[in-house]
Amino acid sequence: MTFRTTAVDYVEDVSPGDGALPPRARYATSDARNLSLNGSWRFRLSATADAEDDAFAEPGYDADGWAEVSVPGHWVLQGGGIFGSPAYTNHLYPFPVDPPRVPTENPTGDHLRVFDLPEDWDLEEGGAVLRFDGVESCARVWLNGTDIGEFKGSRLPHEFAVGHLLKTVGNVLAVRVHQWSAGSYLEDQDQWWLPGIFRDVTLLHRPAGAVLDHFVHASYDHVGKVGTLRVDSDVDGRVTVPDLGIDVATGESVTVPVEPWSAETPKLYDGVLATEGERVPLRIGFRTVELADGLIKVNGKAVLFKGVNRHEWHPEKGRALDLETMREDVLLMKRHNINAVRTAHYPPHPAFLDLCDEYGLWVIDECDLETHGFTEQEWRDNPVDDDRWKPALLDRAARMVERDKNHPSVVIWSLGNEAGTGRGLTAMAEWIHGRDSSRLVHYEGDIDCRDTDMYSRMYASHAEVEEIGKELDGGTHKRRELPFILCEYGHAMGNGPGGIGDYQRLFETYDRLQGGFIWEWIDHGVKDERYGFAYGGDFGEELHDGNFVCDGLLFPDRRPSPGLVEYKKVIEPVRIEGDLADGTVRITNGYDFADLSALAFEWSFQVDGETVESGSLSVPVLAPGELADVKLPEPPAAGGGETQWTVRALLAADTAWGPKGHVVGWGQSPVSARQVPSVAATAGPVPGDRLITLGPGSFDARTGALRSVGGVEVTGLRLDVWRATTDNDDGAAWQTDIRYGQLWRKFGLHRMRHRLDAVEAGDGALTVRTRVAPAAWEVGLSTVYRWTSDGDRLQLTVSVTPEGDWTVPLPRLGIRFGLSGADTDAVTWFGGGPGEAYPDTRAASMVGRWQSAVDGMQTPYVRPQENGARADVRWAELGGLHIEGDPAFGLTARRWTTEQLDAAAHRTDLTPGETVWVNLDHGQHGIGSQSCGPGPLPQYYLLARPAEFSFVFSAAGGPAGS
């Protein structure tokens, strides 16, 4: 005879659950009472779903010996590891794929909370609803010993009617949470697997006649400039909007003049929905979303999405975000010119959408659905094409739409992400279109656009995007008539993403291309004493995808990465371009809705990177799309230095999201070029027993190696072609078999050998001839170092000639050397800054005079890699040396070697040494975004070809100093 427990069969049931109330619109507050049940809960962890019975749910159960956890929270991020560990996979399911079955080893957390009702809570007056805003992945709930139901859908709300079960004091709320369930097959979303009650738990009083579901319809007629409001409600009541003089019954329409809502001008009107038992505040934004003329239009205008994908993340709390963290995200987005968010890949905490309404962001609200792991079996048994799962899919769609339908920021519903195709998705699209015709529907995997209102792709190459823009991409007739968005592009993993400026130029050239969403907002590093921030594999996972979880524009501590600074510049809504022929600057308003009245403009004039004059610039109040050529003042006398204009667009006054003076956009225009450094060879080399001297320099007499300049010791100066490979160099080979990092290592570019061929001390120069080449290959670089001096300065001219058949580009080309001493911490340079820049990530590099400590030159990527290069450097001072370049060069300075950087897996692997290693680069290979997308465009390749470049060394502060 075979026995099998049925007490937890619900865990593997494909249904969405049992006992929950129908989904409805969520509102943050009302005049009805509510009680937050967040806080400290008693907690017991079991290894399996059926290890314990449900006796813990009974009143009087003794849980004094249990541990405690915080709710909202994930138990694996609490308790110092005693409750298990996080696990990260990109798309592989971390359990055998046998839907809907899950492993017997199923961590299960029993949660207990005992609570009293507030004194003014009248049990005789109306009912009560218990709401869970987010639990991963399956939960069963008891109140005062009564089983009230179970549910799945981790990032979705679930409510239960509990008024009949409540007591004045000593209420016992028991929740059993299972890490794995049938629902886990629908939540394979490229993130940490983190079980727990991670969003709010709230008890809501429901007076007689209280508001149930309600739907705010607030459209805008851009021709008549009027808004039409109708609020449908399950309970009759009245709607008032004092600022608009509106007082109407629910279900009645009223049309009045209004200011419309948009992401640029987020005008909200405060209203009230009043029923017999409750008053609910309304925040109403009038706007109309439509598909017209083959474009996504809001209020009659096509919009250009300058967006990001946003997973919810906090490095210590995981997906348990508080309001201030969410506000910080929104403010950072607004301050970096981002205008749109795709809520990858689930509906966010509802408070986040309140903030998007208030501050102004377009939102693609995405359903809690991804079945990516089924790609490993060519989508066989994919739940979205299995009718048994259709109720769960429709439940997820309904819980998203009903919860969020009253947010004006939500302009598009998304069915989910990377779930293949199937009947379930079609059913979701049909239900959403039927329930809410005021918004559009998105899904990237619908390649023929059968169910969607736009053509969406991820990581398409620049060439393919341009073909789509030109409407030469083919596809079904329906698809060809639809707008296009890149729902994911510019994979922001490690150093990068590169090439986003090239994408933006395409978006702005072709109307059909309505922008895109960078992947993604924040690195999901877990704060960890061992590593600083941990990533996949750091917790001993059986399966993991390494640091692929760290692919954001923010570092885990929410510091902006260079990628975010670059993106801000690329998408800035005001274009400032110089026209030196007649001394004017062209200002273009790139907003879709706003004029430039909120901005002030300033000019400054720089000589050799330093501002000598500045002032305000009078710019007309340009309407969206308008441009004007504005006359600049007469430039001041420059005295022969390199000169340029810089014009900035600033907030003219404090706004909700930024302070007065915040820079929205900027542009620079050169006026006069610099004089390139030149050294007359008036001093010749003087041989000695062990050293050769040449002006301020001393060299090893046998090898010709530079030993010092003006008393500053120099170590190991030689040609350098290697960089610590970036995540993009190592690549995902998404669209090509070329992984540059692998190729570079295959050809030995990380282990180049330097052969000395000759040291020639002539009348006017010291010449050192070498060959730089990898073991095992016949390719090489014939490299000649030619040193000359005028007595005070020392010039190095490097000539490089490739030998053999070079079939790969070079990672970098330049020289590297070490400096040591007490004054090696400070770096000053004239060139691009203040942050790092590479050939295809240099839009935000502003030419000026900059200063930094050596440690400040480092970019703290979670996985160490090439970083920190400053571009277009004319001269630099560090370690007592002044260095000029011809042409301008890339500058990197760090307290570890490239080899040490290359070997490091975490920041804590890097130990600063006493030597500062300096790279002066003639060029570097582009960055691209091939960690998950295309590599660098061909124009950013560093091809092995003949090159010559020079540097002039002198003592800092000397005749050639700054």
PDB file of C-alpha atoms in Angstrom, residues 93-250:
ATOM      1  CA  TYR A  93      15.482  26.579 -13.238  1.00  0.00           C
ATOM      2  CA  PRO A  94      17.396  25.637 -10.074  1.00  0.00           C
ATOM      3  CA  PHE A  95      15.315  22.463  -9.762  1.00  0.00           C
ATOM      4  CA  PRO A  96      14.442  19.598 -12.147  1.00  0.00           C
ATOM      5  CA  VAL A  97      12.059  20.710 -14.890  1.00  0.00           C
ATOM      6  CA  ASP A  98       9.008  18.525 -14.398  1.00  0.00           C
ATOM      7  CA  PRO A  99       6.029  20.900 -14.353  1.00  0.00           C
ATOM      8  CA  PRO A 100       4.193  21.370 -12.106  1.00  0.00           C
ATOM      9  CA  ARG A 101       6.269  19.177  -9.728  1.00  0.00           C
ATOM     10  CA  VAL A 102       8.885  20.714  -7.451  1.00  0.00           C
ATOM     11  CA  PRO A 103      11.595  19.137  -5.278  1.00  0.00           C
ATOM     12  CA  THR A 104      10.914  17.464  -1.975  1.00  0.00           C
ATOM     13  CA  GLU A 105      13.730  19.664  -0.674  1.00  0.00           C
ATOM     14  CA  ASN A 106      11.522  22.724  -0.531  1.00  0.00           C
ATOM     15  CA  PRO A 107      12.526  25.291   2.135  1.00  0.00           C
ATOM     16  CA  THR A 108       9.367  26.263   3.981  1.00  0.00           C
ATOM     17  CA  GLY A 109       9.076  29.148   6.390  1.00  0.00           C
ATOM     18  CA  ASP A 110       6.344  29.270   9.016  1.00  0.00           C
ATOM     19  CA  HIS A 111       5.602  32.846  10.071  1.00  0.00           C
ATOM     20  CA  LEU A 112       3.616  33.890  13.148  1.00  0.00           C
ATOM     21  CA  ARG A 113       2.350  37.306  14.179  1.00  0.00           C
ATOM     22  CA  VAL A 114       0.098  37.985  17.183  1.00  0.00           C
ATOM     23  CA  PHE A 115      -1.666  41.340  17.101  1.00  0.00           C
ATOM     24  CA  ASP A 116      -4.361  43.369  18.811  1.00  0.00           C
ATOM     25  CA  LEU A 117      -6.803  45.633  17.056  1.00  0.00           C
ATOM     26  CA  PRO A 118      -6.578  49.377  17.687  1.00  0.00           C
ATOM     27  CA  GLU A 119      -8.924  50.580  20.409  1.00  0.00           C
ATOM     28  CA  ASP A 120     -11.076  52.505  17.930  1.00  0.00           C
ATOM     29  CA  TRP A 121     -11.598  49.470  15.666  1.00  0.00           C
ATOM     30  CA  ASP A 122     -15.267  48.484  16.003  1.00  0.00           C
ATOM     31  CA  LEU A 123     -15.754  44.798  15.185  1.00  0.00           C
ATOM     32  CA  GLU A 124     -19.500  45.357  14.848  1.00  0.00           C
ATOM     33  CA  GLU A 125     -19.064  47.997  12.157  1.00  0.00           C
ATOM     34  CA  GLY A 126     -18.331  46.365   8.803  1.00  0.00           C
ATOM     35  CA  GLY A 127     -15.854  43.708   7.807  1.00  0.00           C
ATOM     36  CA  ALA A 128     -12.102  43.506   7.281  1.00  0.00           C
ATOM     37  CA  VAL A 129      -9.696  42.486   4.547  1.00  0.00           C
ATOM     38  CA  LEU A 130      -6.223  41.032   5.033  1.00  0.00           C
ATOM     39  CA  ARG A 131      -3.894  42.050   2.191  1.00  0.00           C
ATOM     40  CA  PHE A 132      -0.551  40.566   1.163  1.00  0.00           C
ATOM     41  CA  ASP A 133       1.292  42.676  -1.418  1.00  0.00           C
ATOM     42  CA  GLY A 134       4.024  40.155  -2.200  1.00  0.00           C
ATOM     43  CA  VAL A 135       5.052  36.667  -1.070  1.00  0.00           C
ATOM     44  CA  GLU A 136       7.509  34.337  -2.839  1.00  0.00           C
ATOM     45  CA  SER A 137       6.450  31.861  -4.087  1.00  0.00           C
ATOM     46  CA  CYS A 138       3.447  30.208  -2.473  1.00  0.00           C
ATOM     47  CA  ALA A 139       1.674  30.870   0.810  1.00  0.00           C
ATOM     48  CA  ARG A 140      -1.039  29.342   2.953  1.00  0.00           C
ATOM     49  CA  VAL A 141      -2.730  31.584   5.501  1.00  0.00           C
ATOM     50  CA  TRP A 142      -4.542  30.963   8.778  1.00  0.00           C
ATOM     51  CA  LEU A 143      -6.175  33.521  11.037  1.00  0.00           C
ATOM     52  CA  ASN A 144      -7.057  32.491  14.575  1.00  0.00           C
ATOM     53  CA  GLY A 145      -6.798  28.852  13.604  1.00  0.00           C
ATOM     54  CA  THR A 146      -9.013  29.087  10.521  1.00  0.00           C
ATOM     55  CA  ASP A 147      -7.515  28.207   7.151  1.00  0.00           C
ATOM     56  CA  ILE A 148      -8.484  31.150   4.924  1.00  0.00           C
ATOM     57  CA  GLY A 149      -6.709  30.134   1.708  1.00  0.00           C
ATOM     58  CA  GLU A 150      -3.523  29.840  -0.288  1.00  0.00           C
ATOM     59  CA  PHE A 151      -2.081  31.733  -3.241  1.00  0.00           C
ATOM     60  CA  LYS A 152       0.679  31.972  -5.814  1.00  0.00           C
ATOM     61  CA  GLY A 153       1.873  34.950  -7.854  1.00  0.00           C
ATOM     62  CA  SER A 154       4.801  36.333  -5.920  1.00  0.00           C
ATOM     63  CA  ARG A 155       4.737  39.959  -7.047  1.00  0.00           C
ATOM     64  CA  LEU A 156       0.963  40.362  -6.985  1.00  0.00           C
ATOM     65  CA  PRO A 157      -1.530  41.358  -4.264  1.00  0.00           C
ATOM     66  CA  HIS A 158      -3.903  38.902  -2.613  1.00  0.00           C
ATOM     67  CA  GLU A 159      -6.722  39.834  -0.247  1.00  0.00           C
ATOM     68  CA  PHE A 160      -8.863  37.740   2.085  1.00  0.00           C
ATOM     69  CA  ALA A 161     -12.116  38.581   3.863  1.00  0.00           C
ATOM     70  CA  VAL A 162     -11.405  38.101   7.579  1.00  0.00           C
ATOM     71  CA  GLY A 163     -13.783  40.355   9.483  1.00  0.00           C
ATOM     72  CA  HIS A 164     -15.730  37.403  10.872  1.00  0.00           C
ATOM     73  CA  LEU A 165     -12.549  35.902  12.324  1.00  0.00           C
ATOM     74  CA  LEU A 166     -11.122  38.899  14.155  1.00  0.00           C
ATOM     75  CA  LYS A 167     -10.898  39.389  17.923  1.00  0.00           C
ATOM     76  CA  THR A 168     -10.169  42.544  19.851  1.00  0.00           C
ATOM     77  CA  VAL A 169      -6.901  41.155  21.247  1.00  0.00           C
ATOM     78  CA  GLY A 170      -4.653  38.189  20.648  1.00  0.00           C
ATOM     79  CA  ASN A 171      -5.272  37.623  16.958  1.00  0.00           C
ATOM     80  CA  VAL A 172      -2.949  34.933  15.600  1.00  0.00           C
ATOM     81  CA  LEU A 173      -1.902  35.306  11.976  1.00  0.00           C
ATOM     82  CA  ALA A 174      -0.013  32.287  10.635  1.00  0.00           C
ATOM     83  CA  VAL A 175       1.527  32.140   7.161  1.00  0.00           C
ATOM     84  CA  ARG A 176       3.339  29.139   5.696  1.00  0.00           C
ATOM     85  CA  VAL A 177       5.586  30.149   2.787  1.00  0.00           C
ATOM     86  CA  HIS A 178       7.122  27.628   0.379  1.00  0.00           C
ATOM     87  CA  GLN A 179      10.148  28.584  -1.685  1.00  0.00           C
ATOM     88  CA  TRP A 180       9.170  26.320  -4.598  1.00  0.00           C
ATOM     89  CA  SER A 181       5.728  25.769  -6.084  1.00  0.00           C
ATOM     90  CA  ALA A 182       4.038  25.337  -9.419  1.00  0.00           C
ATOM     91  CA  GLY A 183       4.128  29.118  -9.547  1.00  0.00           C
ATOM     92  CA  SER A 184       7.928  29.022  -9.639  1.00  0.00           C
ATOM     93  CA  TYR A 185       7.716  27.785 -13.216  1.00  0.00           C
ATOM     94  CA  LEU A 186       6.094  31.117 -14.111  1.00  0.00           C
ATOM     95  CA  GLU A 187       8.708  33.230 -12.281  1.00  0.00           C
ATOM     96  CA  ASP A 188      12.042  32.418 -13.919  1.00  0.00           C
ATOM     97  CA  GLN A 189      12.994  36.088 -14.166  1.00  0.00           C
ATOM     98  CA  ASP A 190      16.808  36.477 -14.204  1.00  0.00           C
ATOM     99  CA  GLN A 191      17.108  37.377 -10.543  1.00  0.00           C
ATOM    100  CA  TRP A 192      17.968  36.015  -7.133  1.00  0.00           C
ATOM    101  CA  TRP A 193      15.591  33.349  -5.859  1.00  0.00           C
ATOM    102  CA  LEU A 194      14.550  34.885  -2.531  1.00  0.00           C
ATOM    103  CA  PRO A 195      11.683  33.334  -0.568  1.00  0.00           C
ATOM    104  CA  GLY A 196       9.703  35.231   2.015  1.00  0.00           C
ATOM    105  CA  ILE A 197       6.976  37.766   2.745  1.00  0.00           C
ATOM    106  CA  PHE A 198       8.811  40.637   1.070  1.00  0.00           C
ATOM    107  CA  ARG A 199       6.077  43.244   0.672  1.00  0.00           C
ATOM    108  CA  ASP A 200       3.609  44.788   3.083  1.00  0.00           C
ATOM    109  CA  VAL A 201       0.992  42.902   5.079  1.00  0.00           C
ATOM    110  CA  THR A 202      -1.984  45.084   5.985  1.00  0.00           C
ATOM    111  CA  LEU A 203      -5.341  44.659   7.705  1.00  0.00           C
ATOM    112  CA  LEU A 204      -8.004  46.950   6.210  1.00  0.00           C
ATOM    113  CA  HIS A 205     -11.271  47.848   7.904  1.00  0.00           C
ATOM    114  CA  ARG A 206     -14.218  47.643   5.499  1.00  0.00           C
ATOM    115  CA  PRO A 207     -17.138  49.732   6.792  1.00  0.00           C
ATOM    116  CA  ALA A 208     -20.591  49.102   5.404  1.00  0.00           C
ATOM    117  CA  GLY A 209     -20.768  50.796   2.014  1.00  0.00           C
ATOM    118  CA  ALA A 210     -16.984  51.002   1.669  1.00  0.00           C
ATOM    119  CA  VAL A 211     -15.310  51.369  -1.710  1.00  0.00           C
ATOM    120  CA  LEU A 212     -14.666  48.113  -3.504  1.00  0.00           C
ATOM    121  CA  ASP A 213     -13.242  48.214  -7.029  1.00  0.00           C
ATOM    122  CA  HIS A 214     -13.195  51.475  -8.981  1.00  0.00           C
ATOM    123  CA  PHE A 215     -11.811  52.513 -12.349  1.00  0.00           C
ATOM    124  CA  VAL A 216     -10.771  56.109 -13.046  1.00  0.00           C
ATOM    125  CA  HIS A 217     -11.185  56.950 -16.739  1.00  0.00           C
ATOM    126  CA  ALA A 218      -9.484  60.288 -17.434  1.00  0.00           C
ATOM    127  CA  SER A 219      -8.933  60.974 -21.125  1.00  0.00           C
ATOM    128  CA  TYR A 220      -7.619  64.103 -22.808  1.00  0.00           C
ATOM    129  CA  ASP A 221      -8.674  65.695 -26.081  1.00  0.00           C
ATOM    130  CA  HIS A 222      -5.558  67.510 -27.315  1.00  0.00           C
ATOM    131  CA  VAL A 223      -7.538  69.388 -29.952  1.00  0.00           C
ATOM    132  CA  GLY A 224     -10.154  70.838 -27.615  1.00  0.00           C
ATOM    133  CA  LYS A 225      -7.738  70.834 -24.673  1.00  0.00           C
ATOM    134  CA  VAL A 226     -10.378  69.285 -22.452  1.00  0.00           C
ATOM    135  CA  GLY A 227     -10.419  66.241 -20.225  1.00  0.00           C
ATOM    136  CA  THR A 228     -13.239  63.786 -19.745  1.00  0.00           C
ATOM    137  CA  LEU A 229     -13.571  62.073 -16.368  1.00  0.00           C
ATOM    138  CA  ARG A 230     -15.684  59.072 -15.443  1.00  0.00           C
ATOM    139  CA  VAL A 231     -15.150  56.962 -12.347  1.00  0.00           C
ATOM    140  CA  ASP A 232     -16.809  53.573 -12.430  1.00  0.00           C
ATOM    141  CA  SER A 233     -17.330  52.055  -9.006  1.00  0.00           C
ATOM    142  CA  ASP A 234     -18.739  48.793  -7.693  1.00  0.00           C
ATOM    143  CA  VAL A 235     -20.363  50.847  -4.941  1.00  0.00           C
ATOM    144  CA  ASP A 236     -22.341  53.953  -5.841  1.00  0.00           C
ATOM    145  CA  GLY A 237     -20.942  57.259  -4.689  1.00  0.00           C
ATOM    146  CA  ARG A 238     -19.852  60.694  -5.798  1.00  0.00           C
ATOM    147  CA  VAL A 239     -16.653  62.027  -7.311  1.00  0.00           C
ATOM    148  CA  THR A 240     -15.401  65.505  -6.511  1.00  0.00           C
ATOM    149  CA  VAL A 241     -12.407  67.349  -7.956  1.00  0.00           C
ATOM    150  CA  PRO A 242     -12.400  70.817  -6.353  1.00  0.00           C
ATOM    151  CA  ASP A 243      -9.829  72.416  -8.655  1.00  0.00           C
ATOM    152  CA  LEU A 244     -11.980  71.513 -11.651  1.00  0.00           C
ATOM    153  CA  GLY A 245     -15.362  72.210 -10.080  1.00  0.00           C
ATOM    154  CA  ILE A 246     -16.384  68.582 -10.572  1.00  0.00           C
ATOM    155  CA  ASP A 247     -19.060  66.964  -8.399  1.00  0.00           C
ATOM    156  CA  VAL A 248     -20.719  64.048 -10.170  1.00  0.00           C
ATOM    157  CA  ALA A 249     -22.084  60.624  -9.415  1.00  0.00           C
ATOM    158  CA  THR A 250     -19.971  57.567 -10.108  1.00  0.00           C
TER     159      THR A 250
END
